[in-house]
Coordinates of N, CA and C in Angstrom, one line a residue:
M1 N 0.6 -1.3 -0.1 CA 0.2 -0.1 0.1 C 0.9 1.2 0.1
A2 N 1.3 1.9 -1.4 CA 2.2 3.1 -1.3 C 1.3 4.2 -1.2
F3 N 1.2 5.1 -0.4 CA 0.9 6.0 -0.7 C 1.5 7.5 -0.1
T4 N 1.0 8.6 -0.5 CA 1.7 10.1 -0.6 C 0.9 10.9 0.4
V5 N 0.9 11.5 1.6 CA 0.5 12.2 2.7 C 0.6 13.6 1.9
L6 N -0.2 14.5 1.8 CA -0.1 15.8 1.1 C -0.9 16.6 2.4
I7 N -0.5 17.7 2.8 CA -0.6 18.5 3.9 C -1.1 20.0 3.6
P8 N -2.3 20.4 3.2 CA -2.6 22.0 2.6 C -1.9 22.9 3.6
A9 N -1.5 23.7 3.8 CA -1.2 24.9 4.5 C -1.4 26.4 4.0
R10 N -2.1 27.1 4.8 CA -2.7 28.2 4.3 C -2.5 29.2 5.6
M11 N -1.6 30.6 5.0 CA -1.3 31.3 6.1 C -2.4 32.1 6.5
A12 N -3.2 32.4 5.8 CA -4.3 33.3 6.1 C -5.4 32.6 6.7
S13 N -5.8 33.4 8.0 CA -6.9 32.6 8.8 C -7.4 33.6 9.6
T14 N -8.8 33.7 9.7 CA -9.4 34.9 10.2 C -9.4 34.7 11.9
R15 N -9.7 33.7 12.4 CA -9.4 33.6 13.8 C -8.0 33.4 14.4
L16 N -7.0 32.6 13.7 CA -5.8 32.4 13.9 C -4.6 32.9 12.8
P17 N -4.1 34.3 13.0 CA -3.4 34.7 12.2 C -1.9 33.8 12.0
D18 N -1.5 33.7 10.8 CA -0.3 32.7 10.6 C -0.3 31.4 11.5
K19 N -1.7 30.6 11.0 CA -1.5 29.4 12.1 C -0.9 28.3 11.5
P20 N -0.5 27.9 10.6 CA 0.5 26.8 10.1 C 1.8 27.1 10.9
L21 N 2.3 28.7 11.4 CA 3.6 28.5 12.2 C 3.3 28.9 13.4
A22 N 2.0 28.6 14.0 CA 1.8 28.8 15.4 C 3.0 27.7 16.3
D23 N 3.5 28.2 17.4 CA 4.3 27.4 18.0 C 3.5 26.6 19.0
I24 N 3.7 25.2 19.0 CA 3.3 24.0 19.9 C 4.6 22.9 20.1
A25 N 4.9 23.3 21.1 CA 5.8 22.4 22.2 C 6.9 22.8 21.2
G26 N 7.1 24.0 21.0 CA 8.8 24.1 20.3 C 8.7 24.0 19.0
L27 N 7.7 23.5 18.4 CA 7.6 23.5 16.7 C 6.5 24.1 16.0
P28 N 6.7 24.4 14.9 CA 5.6 25.3 14.0 C 4.6 24.0 14.0
M29 N 3.5 24.6 14.2 CA 2.2 23.3 14.0 C 1.9 22.5 12.8
V30 N 2.7 23.1 11.8 CA 2.7 22.3 10.3 C 3.7 21.7 10.4
V31 N 4.7 21.8 11.2 CA 5.9 20.5 11.1 C 5.4 19.5 12.1
R32 N 4.4 20.1 13.0 CA 4.3 18.8 14.1 C 3.0 18.1 13.4
V33 N 2.2 18.4 12.6 CA 1.4 17.8 11.7 C 2.1 16.7 10.8
A34 N 3.3 17.2 10.2 CA 3.9 16.3 9.2 C 5.1 15.5 10.0
R35 N 5.3 15.7 11.3 CA 5.9 14.7 12.1 C 4.7 13.3 12.4
Q36 N 3.7 13.7 12.9 CA 2.4 12.9 13.2 C 2.2 12.2 12.0
A37 N 2.3 12.5 10.7 CA 1.9 12.0 9.5 C 2.9 10.9 8.9
S38 N 4.1 11.5 9.4 CA 5.3 10.3 9.2 C 5.7 9.4 9.7
L39 N 4.6 9.4 10.7 CA 4.4 8.0 11.7 C 3.6 6.8 11.0
S40 N 3.0 7.2 10.1 CA 1.9 6.5 9.4 C 2.7 5.8 8.4
Q41 N 2.2 4.9 7.4 CA 2.9 3.8 6.3 C 3.0 4.7 5.4
A42 N 3.0 6.0 4.9 CA 3.2 6.8 4.0 C 4.7 6.6 3.1
A43 N 4.5 6.8 2.1 CA 6.0 6.4 1.5 C 6.6 8.3 1.4
R44 N 5.7 9.2 1.6 CA 6.3 10.5 1.7 C 5.7 11.5 2.5
V45 N 5.9 12.5 3.0 CA 4.8 13.4 3.6 C 5.4 14.7 3.0
V46 N 4.4 15.5 2.4 CA 4.7 16.5 1.7 C 3.7 17.8 2.0
V47 N 4.1 18.9 2.7 CA 3.3 20.0 2.8 C 3.3 20.5 1.5
A48 N 1.9 21.3 1.2 CA 1.4 22.1 0.2 C 1.0 23.6 0.6
A49 N 2.2 24.4 0.4 CA 2.0 25.4 1.1 C 1.7 26.7 0.2
D50 N 0.9 27.8 0.8 CA 0.9 29.0 -0.1 C 1.7 30.2 -0.2
H51 N 2.7 30.0 1.1 CA 3.4 31.4 1.6 C 5.0 30.5 1.5
P52 N 5.9 31.3 1.1 CA 7.4 30.8 1.5 C 7.7 30.8 2.7
R53 N 7.1 31.4 3.7 CA 7.5 31.4 5.0 C 7.4 29.8 5.4
I54 N 6.1 29.5 5.1 CA 5.8 27.9 5.5 C 6.6 27.0 4.7
V55 N 7.0 27.2 3.4 CA 8.1 26.6 3.0 C 9.5 26.1 4.0
A56 N 9.8 27.8 4.2 CA 11.2 27.7 4.9 C 10.9 27.4 6.0
A57 N 10.0 27.5 7.1 CA 9.7 26.8 8.0 C 10.0 24.9 8.3
C58 N 9.2 24.5 7.1 CA 9.1 23.1 7.1 C 10.9 22.5 6.5
E59 N 11.4 23.6 5.4 CA 12.6 22.8 5.4 C 13.7 23.2 6.5
A60 N 13.4 24.0 7.1 CA 14.4 23.9 8.6 C 14.1 23.1 9.5
H61 N 12.9 22.4 9.4 CA 12.8 21.0 10.3 C 12.8 19.9 9.5
G62 N 13.4 19.6 8.1 CA 13.6 18.7 7.3 C 12.3 18.5 6.7
V63 N 11.2 18.7 6.7 CA 10.0 18.5 5.9 C 9.9 18.7 4.7
A64 N 9.6 17.9 3.7 CA 9.1 18.4 2.4 C 8.3 19.4 1.8
A65 N 8.3 20.4 1.3 CA 7.6 21.3 1.0 C 7.4 21.7 -0.5
V66 N 6.1 22.2 -1.1 CA 6.3 22.6 -2.4 C 5.1 24.0 -2.2
L67 N 5.7 25.0 -2.9 CA 4.7 26.1 -2.8 C 3.9 26.2 -3.7
T68 N 2.7 26.2 -3.8 CA 1.5 26.7 -4.3 C 0.9 27.8 -4.8
R69 N 0.1 27.8 -5.4 CA -0.5 29.5 -5.7 C -1.5 29.9 -4.7
A70 N -1.4 30.7 -4.3 CA -2.0 31.4 -2.7 C -3.4 31.8 -3.3
D71 N -4.0 31.6 -4.6 CA -5.6 31.9 -4.5 C -6.2 30.7 -4.9
H72 N -5.9 29.8 -4.0 CA -6.7 28.4 -4.7 C -8.1 28.4 -3.6
P73 N -9.0 28.3 -4.2 CA -10.3 28.5 -3.4 C -10.7 27.4 -2.1
T74 N -10.1 26.2 -2.4 CA -10.4 25.0 -1.7 C -8.8 24.6 -1.4
G75 N -8.7 23.6 0.0 CA -7.4 22.6 -0.1 C -7.4 21.8 -1.1
S76 N -8.6 21.4 -1.7 CA -8.2 20.2 -2.6 C -7.7 20.8 -3.9
D77 N -8.4 22.0 -4.4 CA -7.5 22.7 -5.4 C -6.2 22.9 -5.2
R78 N -5.7 23.0 -4.0 CA -4.1 23.0 -3.6 C -3.7 21.8 -3.8
L79 N -4.1 21.0 -3.3 CA -3.6 19.5 -3.6 C -3.4 19.0 -5.1
A80 N -4.4 19.5 -5.7 CA -4.5 19.2 -7.3 C -3.2 19.7 -7.8
E81 N -2.6 21.0 -7.5 CA -1.5 21.6 -8.0 C -0.4 20.9 -7.2
A82 N -0.3 20.4 -5.7 CA 0.7 20.1 -5.7 C 0.9 18.5 -6.3
C83 N -0.1 17.7 -6.6 CA 0.0 16.5 -7.4 C 0.4 16.8 -8.7
E84 N 0.5 17.7 -9.4 CA 1.0 18.4 -10.4 C 2.6 18.5 -10.5
Q85 N 2.6 19.0 -9.4 CA 4.4 19.2 -9.2 C 5.1 18.1 -8.7
L86 N 4.4 17.2 -8.3 CA 5.1 16.0 -7.6 C 5.3 14.8 -8.7
G87 N 4.1 15.3 -9.6 CA 4.3 14.0 -11.2 C 3.0 12.9 -10.5
L88 N 2.3 13.2 -9.8 CA 1.3 12.1 -9.1 C 0.1 12.1 -10.2
D89 N -0.3 10.9 -10.5 CA -1.4 10.8 -11.5 C -1.8 9.5 -11.5
G90 N -3.0 9.6 -12.0 CA -3.6 8.3 -12.4 C -4.2 7.4 -11.0
D91 N -3.9 6.0 -10.4 CA -4.4 5.6 -9.1 C -3.2 5.6 -8.1
D92 N -2.2 6.9 -8.3 CA -1.2 7.0 -7.2 C -2.2 7.6 -5.9
M93 N -2.1 7.0 -4.8 CA -2.5 7.5 -4.0 C -2.4 8.5 -3.0
V94 N -3.3 9.3 -2.7 CA -2.8 10.4 -1.8 C -3.9 10.7 -0.4
V95 N -3.4 10.8 0.6 CA -4.3 11.4 1.8 C -4.0 12.6 2.1
N96 N -5.0 13.3 2.4 CA -5.2 14.7 2.7 C -5.1 14.8 4.1
V97 N -4.4 14.9 4.9 CA -4.0 15.3 6.1 C -4.4 16.7 6.6
Q98 N -5.2 17.6 7.1 CA -5.4 18.9 7.7 C -4.0 19.2 8.2
G99 N -3.9 20.5 7.7 CA -2.4 21.3 8.5 C -2.7 21.8 9.6
D100 N -4.1 21.3 10.4 CA -4.3 22.2 11.8 C -4.9 20.9 12.6
E101 N -4.4 19.7 12.3 CA -4.3 18.6 13.0 C -3.1 18.0 13.7
P102 N -2.3 18.7 14.8 CA -1.6 18.2 15.3 C -1.6 17.0 15.9
L103 N -2.5 16.4 16.5 CA -2.9 15.1 17.1 C -3.5 13.7 16.1
I104 N -3.1 14.4 14.8 CA -3.8 13.3 13.8 C -3.4 11.8 14.3
A105 N -3.9 10.6 14.6 CA -3.4 9.6 14.4 C -3.0 8.6 13.4
P106 N -1.9 8.3 13.3 CA -1.2 7.9 12.3 C -2.1 6.6 11.6
T107 N -2.5 5.9 12.5 CA -3.7 4.7 12.5 C -4.6 4.9 11.5
L108 N -5.1 6.3 11.7 CA -6.1 6.7 11.1 C -6.1 7.1 9.7
I109 N -4.7 7.4 9.4 CA -4.1 7.8 8.1 C -3.9 6.6 7.5
N110 N -3.9 5.6 7.8 CA -3.3 4.2 7.1 C -4.6 3.5 6.7
A111 N -5.6 3.6 7.6 CA -7.1 3.3 7.7 C -7.6 3.8 6.3
C112 N -7.6 5.3 6.3 CA -7.8 5.9 5.1 C -7.4 5.6 3.7
A113 N -6.0 5.1 3.9 CA -5.4 5.1 2.5 C -6.0 3.6 2.1
A114 N -6.3 2.7 3.4 CA -6.5 1.3 3.0 C -7.7 1.1 2.5
E115 N -8.4 2.1 2.8 CA -9.9 2.0 2.5 C -10.1 2.0 1.3
L116 N -9.5 3.4 0.3 CA -9.3 3.6 -0.7 C -8.9 2.4 -1.6
T117 N -7.4 1.7 -1.2 CA -7.1 0.6 -1.7 C -7.8 -0.8 -2.2
A118 N -8.9 -0.8 -1.2 CA -9.8 -1.8 -1.3 C -11.0 -1.7 -2.2
R119 N -11.0 -0.5 -2.4 CA -12.4 0.0 -3.2 C -12.5 0.7 -4.5
S120 N -12.0 -0.2 -5.5 CA -11.6 0.1 -6.8 C -12.6 1.2 -7.3
E121 N -14.0 0.8 -7.0 CA -15.1 1.6 -7.3 C -14.9 3.1 -7.1
C122 N -14.4 3.3 -6.0 CA -14.4 4.8 -5.5 C -13.1 5.6 -5.6
V123 N -13.5 6.9 -5.8 CA -12.2 7.9 -6.1 C -11.8 8.5 -4.9
M124 N -12.5 8.6 -3.8 CA -12.2 8.8 -2.9 C -12.3 8.1 -1.5
S125 N -12.0 8.2 -0.5 CA -11.9 7.7 0.7 C -12.0 8.6 1.9
T126 N -12.7 8.5 3.3 CA -12.8 9.5 4.2 C -13.0 8.7 5.7
A127 N -13.4 9.5 6.6 CA -13.8 8.6 7.9 C -14.6 9.4 8.4
A128 N -15.3 8.3 9.8 CA -16.5 8.7 10.7 C -16.3 8.0 11.7
H129 N -16.8 9.1 12.8 CA -17.3 7.7 13.9 C -18.6 8.1 14.5
P130 N -19.1 7.2 15.6 CA -20.6 7.2 15.9 C -20.7 8.4 17.0
I131 N -21.8 9.1 16.4 CA -22.1 10.3 17.5 C -23.3 9.8 18.5
T132 N -22.8 9.7 19.6 CA -23.9 9.7 20.8 C -24.3 10.6 21.7
D133 N -23.7 11.9 21.5 CA -24.2 12.9 22.3 C -25.1 13.9 21.5
A134 N -26.2 14.1 22.0 CA -27.3 14.8 21.4 C -26.9 16.4 20.9
A135 N -25.9 17.0 21.7 CA -25.8 18.5 21.5 C -24.7 18.2 20.2
Q136 N -24.1 17.5 20.0 CA -23.1 17.2 18.7 C -24.3 16.8 17.7
F137 N -25.2 15.9 17.7 CA -26.3 15.7 16.5 C -26.9 17.0 16.1
G138 N -27.3 17.8 16.9 CA -27.9 18.9 16.4 C -27.0 20.2 16.3
N139 N -25.7 20.0 16.4 CA -24.8 21.0 15.9 C -24.3 21.3 14.6
P140 N -24.6 22.1 13.9 CA -24.7 22.6 12.0 C -23.0 22.7 12.2
N141 N -22.0 22.7 13.3 CA -20.7 22.6 12.8 C -20.1 21.3 13.1
V142 N -21.0 20.1 13.4 CA -20.7 18.9 13.3 C -21.2 18.4 12.3
V143 N -20.4 17.8 11.0 CA -20.9 17.3 9.8 C -21.3 16.1 10.0
K144 N -22.3 15.7 9.6 CA -22.7 14.0 9.8 C -23.0 13.3 7.9
V145 N -22.6 12.0 8.3 CA -22.5 11.4 6.8 C -23.5 10.2 7.3
V146 N -24.2 9.9 6.2 CA -25.0 8.5 5.9 C -24.3 7.8 4.5
L147 N -24.6 6.4 4.9 CA -24.0 5.5 4.1 C -24.8 4.8 3.4
D148 N -24.6 3.7 2.4 CA -25.3 2.9 1.5 C -24.7 1.7 2.4
A149 N -25.3 0.6 1.5 CA -25.1 -0.6 2.4 C -23.8 -1.1 2.0
A150 N -23.1 -0.4 1.1 CA -21.6 -1.2 0.8 C -20.6 0.0 1.4
G151 N -21.2 0.9 2.6 CA -20.3 1.8 3.2 C -19.9 2.6 2.5
R152 N -20.7 3.3 1.6 CA -20.0 4.5 0.7 C -20.9 5.5 1.0
A153 N -20.4 6.5 1.3 CA -21.2 8.2 1.6 C -22.5 8.2 0.5
L154 N -23.7 8.3 1.1 CA -24.9 8.7 0.3 C -24.9 10.2 0.6
Y155 N -24.8 10.9 1.7 CA -24.9 12.4 1.6 C -24.0 12.8 3.0
F156 N -23.4 14.1 2.8 CA -22.9 14.9 4.0 C -23.9 16.1 4.3
S157 N -24.0 16.2 5.5 CA -24.9 17.4 5.9 C -24.5 18.0 7.2
R158 N -24.8 19.2 7.5 CA -24.7 20.1 8.9 C -25.8 19.8 9.4
A159 N -26.9 19.3 9.0 CA -28.2 18.7 9.7 C -28.3 17.5 10.3
P160 N -29.0 17.2 11.4 CA -29.0 16.2 12.0 C -29.6 14.7 11.1
I161 N -28.7 14.4 10.7 CA -29.1 12.9 9.9 C -28.4 11.9 10.3
P162 N -29.3 10.6 10.3 CA -30.6 10.6 9.5 C -31.8 11.1 11.0
W163 N -32.7 11.4 10.7 CA -33.6 11.7 11.5 C -34.3 10.4 12.2
W164 N -34.2 10.1 13.6 CA -34.8 9.3 14.1 C -36.2 9.4 14.6
R165 N -37.4 9.5 13.5 CA -38.5 9.6 13.9 C -39.3 9.1 15.0
D166 N -39.0 8.1 15.4 CA -39.7 7.3 16.8 C -38.9 7.5 18.1
G167 N -37.8 8.5 17.9 CA -37.0 8.5 18.9 C -37.6 9.1 20.3
P168 N -37.3 9.0 21.4 CA -38.0 9.5 22.7 C -38.1 10.9 22.9
A169 N -37.0 11.8 21.9 CA -37.1 13.2 22.0 C -36.0 13.4 20.6
P170 N -36.6 14.7 19.9 CA -36.2 15.5 18.9 C -34.7 15.2 18.8
A171 N -34.2 15.6 19.4 CA -32.5 15.6 19.4 C -31.7 14.2 19.6
T172 N -32.4 13.3 20.1 CA -31.7 12.4 20.7 C -31.1 11.0 19.5
P173 N -29.8 11.0 19.5 CA -29.5 10.1 18.3 C -29.9 8.6 18.6
A174 N -29.9 7.9 17.6 CA -30.4 6.4 17.7 C -29.1 5.7 18.0
D175 N -29.6 4.6 18.4 CA -28.6 3.3 19.2 C -28.5 2.6 17.8
G176 N -27.7 1.5 17.9 CA -27.5 0.5 16.9 C -27.4 1.1 15.6
P177 N -28.2 0.5 14.8 CA -28.1 0.4 13.0 C -28.3 2.0 12.8
G178 N -29.3 2.5 13.4 CA -29.7 4.2 13.1 C -28.8 5.1 13.7
T179 N -27.5 4.6 14.6 CA -26.6 5.8 15.0 C -26.0 6.5 14.2
P180 N -26.1 8.1 14.3 CA -25.6 9.1 13.4 C -24.1 8.8 13.2
L181 N -23.4 9.7 12.2 CA -22.0 9.6 12.2 C -21.4 10.8 12.0
R182 N -20.3 11.0 12.6 CA -20.0 12.3 12.7 C -18.8 12.1 11.5
H183 N -18.4 13.0 10.4 CA -17.3 12.9 9.6 C -16.6 13.4 10.1
I184 N -15.0 12.8 9.9 CA -14.2 13.1 10.5 C -13.1 13.7 8.8
G185 N -12.6 14.8 9.1 CA -11.9 15.8 7.9 C -10.6 15.0 7.3
I186 N -10.7 13.7 7.3 CA -9.7 13.2 6.3 C -9.7 12.5 5.1
Y187 N -9.4 12.9 4.2 CA -9.6 12.2 2.5 C -8.5 11.5 1.9
G188 N -8.8 10.5 1.6 CA -8.1 9.8 0.4 C -8.6 9.9 -0.6
Y189 N -7.6 10.2 -1.8 CA -7.8 10.3 -3.6 C -6.7 9.2 -4.1
R190 N -7.6 9.2 -5.3 CA -6.7 8.9 -6.4 C -6.2 10.1 -7.2
A191 N -5.0 10.0 -7.3 CA -4.2 11.2 -7.9 C -5.2 11.8 -9.4
G192 N -5.5 10.9 -10.0 CA -6.0 11.3 -10.9 C -7.2 11.9 -11.1
F193 N -8.0 11.6 -10.0 CA -9.4 12.3 -9.7 C -9.2 13.5 -9.4
L194 N -7.9 13.6 -7.9 CA -7.8 14.9 -7.6 C -7.4 15.6 -8.3
R195 N -6.7 15.6 -9.8 CA -6.3 16.2 -10.6 C -7.6 17.1 -11.7
R196 N -8.3 16.3 -11.4 CA -9.7 16.6 -12.4 C -10.7 17.2 -11.4
Y197 N -10.8 17.3 -10.2 CA -11.4 17.7 -9.2 C -11.6 19.4 -9.5
P198 N -10.8 20.0 -9.5 CA -10.9 21.6 -9.9 C -11.7 21.9 -10.9
G199 N -11.6 21.1 -12.0 CA -12.3 21.1 -13.2 C -13.8 21.0 -13.4
L200 N -14.7 20.3 -12.2 CA -15.7 19.9 -11.8 C -16.9 21.2 -11.8
P201 N -17.9 21.4 -12.4 CA -18.4 22.4 -11.9 C -18.9 22.3 -10.3
V202 N -18.8 23.5 -9.7 CA -19.3 23.5 -8.0 C -21.0 23.3 -8.3
S203 N -21.2 22.4 -7.0 CA -22.7 22.0 -7.1 C -23.5 22.6 -6.0
P204 N -24.8 22.9 -6.5 CA -25.8 23.7 -5.9 C -25.8 22.7 -4.1
L205 N -25.6 21.7 -4.0 CA -25.5 21.4 -2.5 C -24.4 21.8 -1.5
E206 N -23.1 21.5 -2.6 CA -22.0 22.4 -2.1 C -22.0 23.6 -1.7
Q207 N -22.5 24.4 -2.3 CA -22.7 25.8 -2.1 C -23.6 26.2 -0.6
V208 N -25.1 25.2 -0.7 CA -26.1 25.1 0.4 C -25.5 25.0 1.9
E209 N -24.8 23.5 1.7 CA -24.2 23.1 3.1 C -22.7 23.8 3.2
S210 N -22.0 24.3 2.1 CA -20.8 24.6 2.4 C -19.8 23.7 2.7
L211 N -19.9 22.3 1.8 CA -19.3 21.4 2.0 C -18.6 20.7 0.8
E212 N -17.3 20.8 0.5 CA -16.8 20.8 -1.1 C -17.2 19.2 -1.4
Q213 N -17.2 18.3 -0.5 CA -17.2 17.0 -0.6 C -18.5 16.6 -1.4
L214 N -19.3 17.3 -1.2 CA -20.9 17.3 -1.8 C -20.6 17.3 -3.4
R215 N -19.6 18.0 -4.0 CA -19.2 18.1 -5.4 C -18.9 16.7 -5.7
V216 N -18.1 15.7 -5.0 CA -17.9 14.6 -5.8 C -19.1 13.7 -5.6
L217 N -20.1 13.9 -5.2 CA -21.4 13.0 -4.9 C -22.1 13.4 -6.0
W218 N -22.2 14.7 -6.2 CA -23.1 15.4 -7.0 C -22.8 15.1 -8.6
H219 N -21.4 14.8 -9.0 CA -21.0 14.5 -10.3 C -21.2 12.8 -10.2
G220 N -21.5 12.1 -9.6 CA -21.4 10.7 -9.6 C -20.7 9.9 -9.4
E221 N -19.6 10.5 -8.4 CA -18.6 9.5 -7.9 C -18.6 9.3 -6.7
R222 N -17.9 8.0 -6.3 CA -18.2 7.4 -4.9 C -17.4 7.8 -4.0
I223 N -17.4 7.8 -2.9 CA -16.6 8.2 -1.3 C -16.9 6.9 -0.6
A224 N -15.7 6.0 -0.4 CA -15.8 5.0 0.9 C -15.5 5.6 2.3
V225 N -16.5 5.3 2.8 CA -15.9 6.0 4.6 C -15.7 4.7 5.4
H226 N -14.8 5.0 6.1 CA -13.9 4.1 7.2 C -14.6 4.5 8.3
I227 N -15.0 3.6 9.4 CA -15.6 3.9 10.5 C -14.9 3.6 11.6
T228 N -14.4 4.5 12.5 CA -13.7 4.6 13.3 C -14.6 4.5 15.0
P229 N -14.1 3.9 16.1 CA -15.1 4.2 17.3 C -14.7 5.3 17.8
D230 N -13.5 5.8 17.5 CA -13.2 6.5 18.5 C -13.0 8.2 17.9
A231 N -13.4 9.1 18.4 CA -13.3 10.8 18.0 C -12.0 11.0 17.6
P232 N -11.5 11.9 16.6 CA -9.9 12.0 16.5 C -9.7 13.4 17.7
G233 N -8.2 13.6 17.7 CA -7.7 14.1 18.5 C -8.3 16.0 18.3
P234 N -8.2 16.5 19.1 CA -8.7 17.9 19.0 C -7.8 18.7 17.6
G235 N -8.5 19.4 16.7 CA -7.9 20.2 15.9 C -7.5 21.7 16.4
V236 N -7.2 22.6 15.6 CA -6.9 24.1 16.2 C -7.6 24.7 15.0
D237 N -8.6 25.6 15.6 CA -9.3 26.8 14.7 C -8.9 28.0 15.3
T238 N -9.0 28.2 16.8 CA -9.2 29.2 17.4 C -7.9 29.4 18.4
P239 N -7.9 30.5 18.8 CA -6.6 30.7 19.9 C -6.7 29.7 21.2
E240 N -8.1 29.6 21.8 CA -8.6 28.3 22.6 C -8.2 27.1 22.1
D241 N -8.2 26.6 20.9 CA -8.0 25.5 20.6 C -6.6 25.4 20.7
L242 N -5.5 26.2 20.3 CA -4.2 25.7 20.6 C -3.9 25.9 21.9
A243 N -4.5 26.7 22.6 CA -3.8 26.5 24.3 C -4.3 25.1 24.5
R244 N -5.6 24.6 24.0 CA -5.6 23.1 24.6 C -4.8 22.2 24.2
V245 N -4.5 22.4 22.9 CA -3.4 21.1 22.3 C -1.8 21.8 23.1
R246 N -1.5 22.6 23.1 CA -0.5 23.0 23.7 C -0.3 22.4 25.2
A247 N -1.3 22.6 26.1 CA -1.6 22.0 27.2 C -1.6 20.5 27.4
L248 N -2.1 19.9 26.0 CA -1.9 18.5 26.3 C -0.7 17.9 25.6
L249 N 0.0 18.6 24.7 CA 1.4 18.5 24.4 C 2.5 18.9 25.5
S250 N 2.2 19.5 26.6 CA 3.5 20.2 27.6 C 4.0 19.5 28.1

């Protein structure tokens, strides 16, 4: 199972300026993410950066990085350019690890790659875990996914899906087969599809939900979903998140 981990890193962040370079236990965050990813079975780990300062920080710590355009609308677009620069195409496998996930589990990266390897009919893979908390189920910032019988994504939504009609309370997740799943933002791609993705027309569902993976489903492609029992470690979106992760790693 040969695959490349690509880590998109964007300097601009409204809630946490210069986020990729935020210090976490003596290392820039993007470097810490790359080191976590290097503990997986990936053949190589490369940061796809939008700014020379990110590239310089990576190179200073022995992390491979490529400089991409600064005007990409999504992380997937940035990774498509990185694939071109690295000569990845066809069935070459790429796992997209977000640049603000310094606690990403290497086993989850491996599982995402293995899921795509096993599913030749899918152009992408991702991951999810069960939701048992009513507040998370109703939270629009928690993305939910529902699957078909073969474990492929049917739909992603910010709404509470599937809706348990006969549940004891409107916002209570179901147990058993109806248990809702929280989407985890890690993706495996076949590089040929990833390079084709920026040319696909934006879908109306993607615009309504603000979820770019819906473009893939809209155009009839399939996404395999690995189910893990555990929630991932906390990501970093805000100064409060950064303080939490610093405390965990101190």
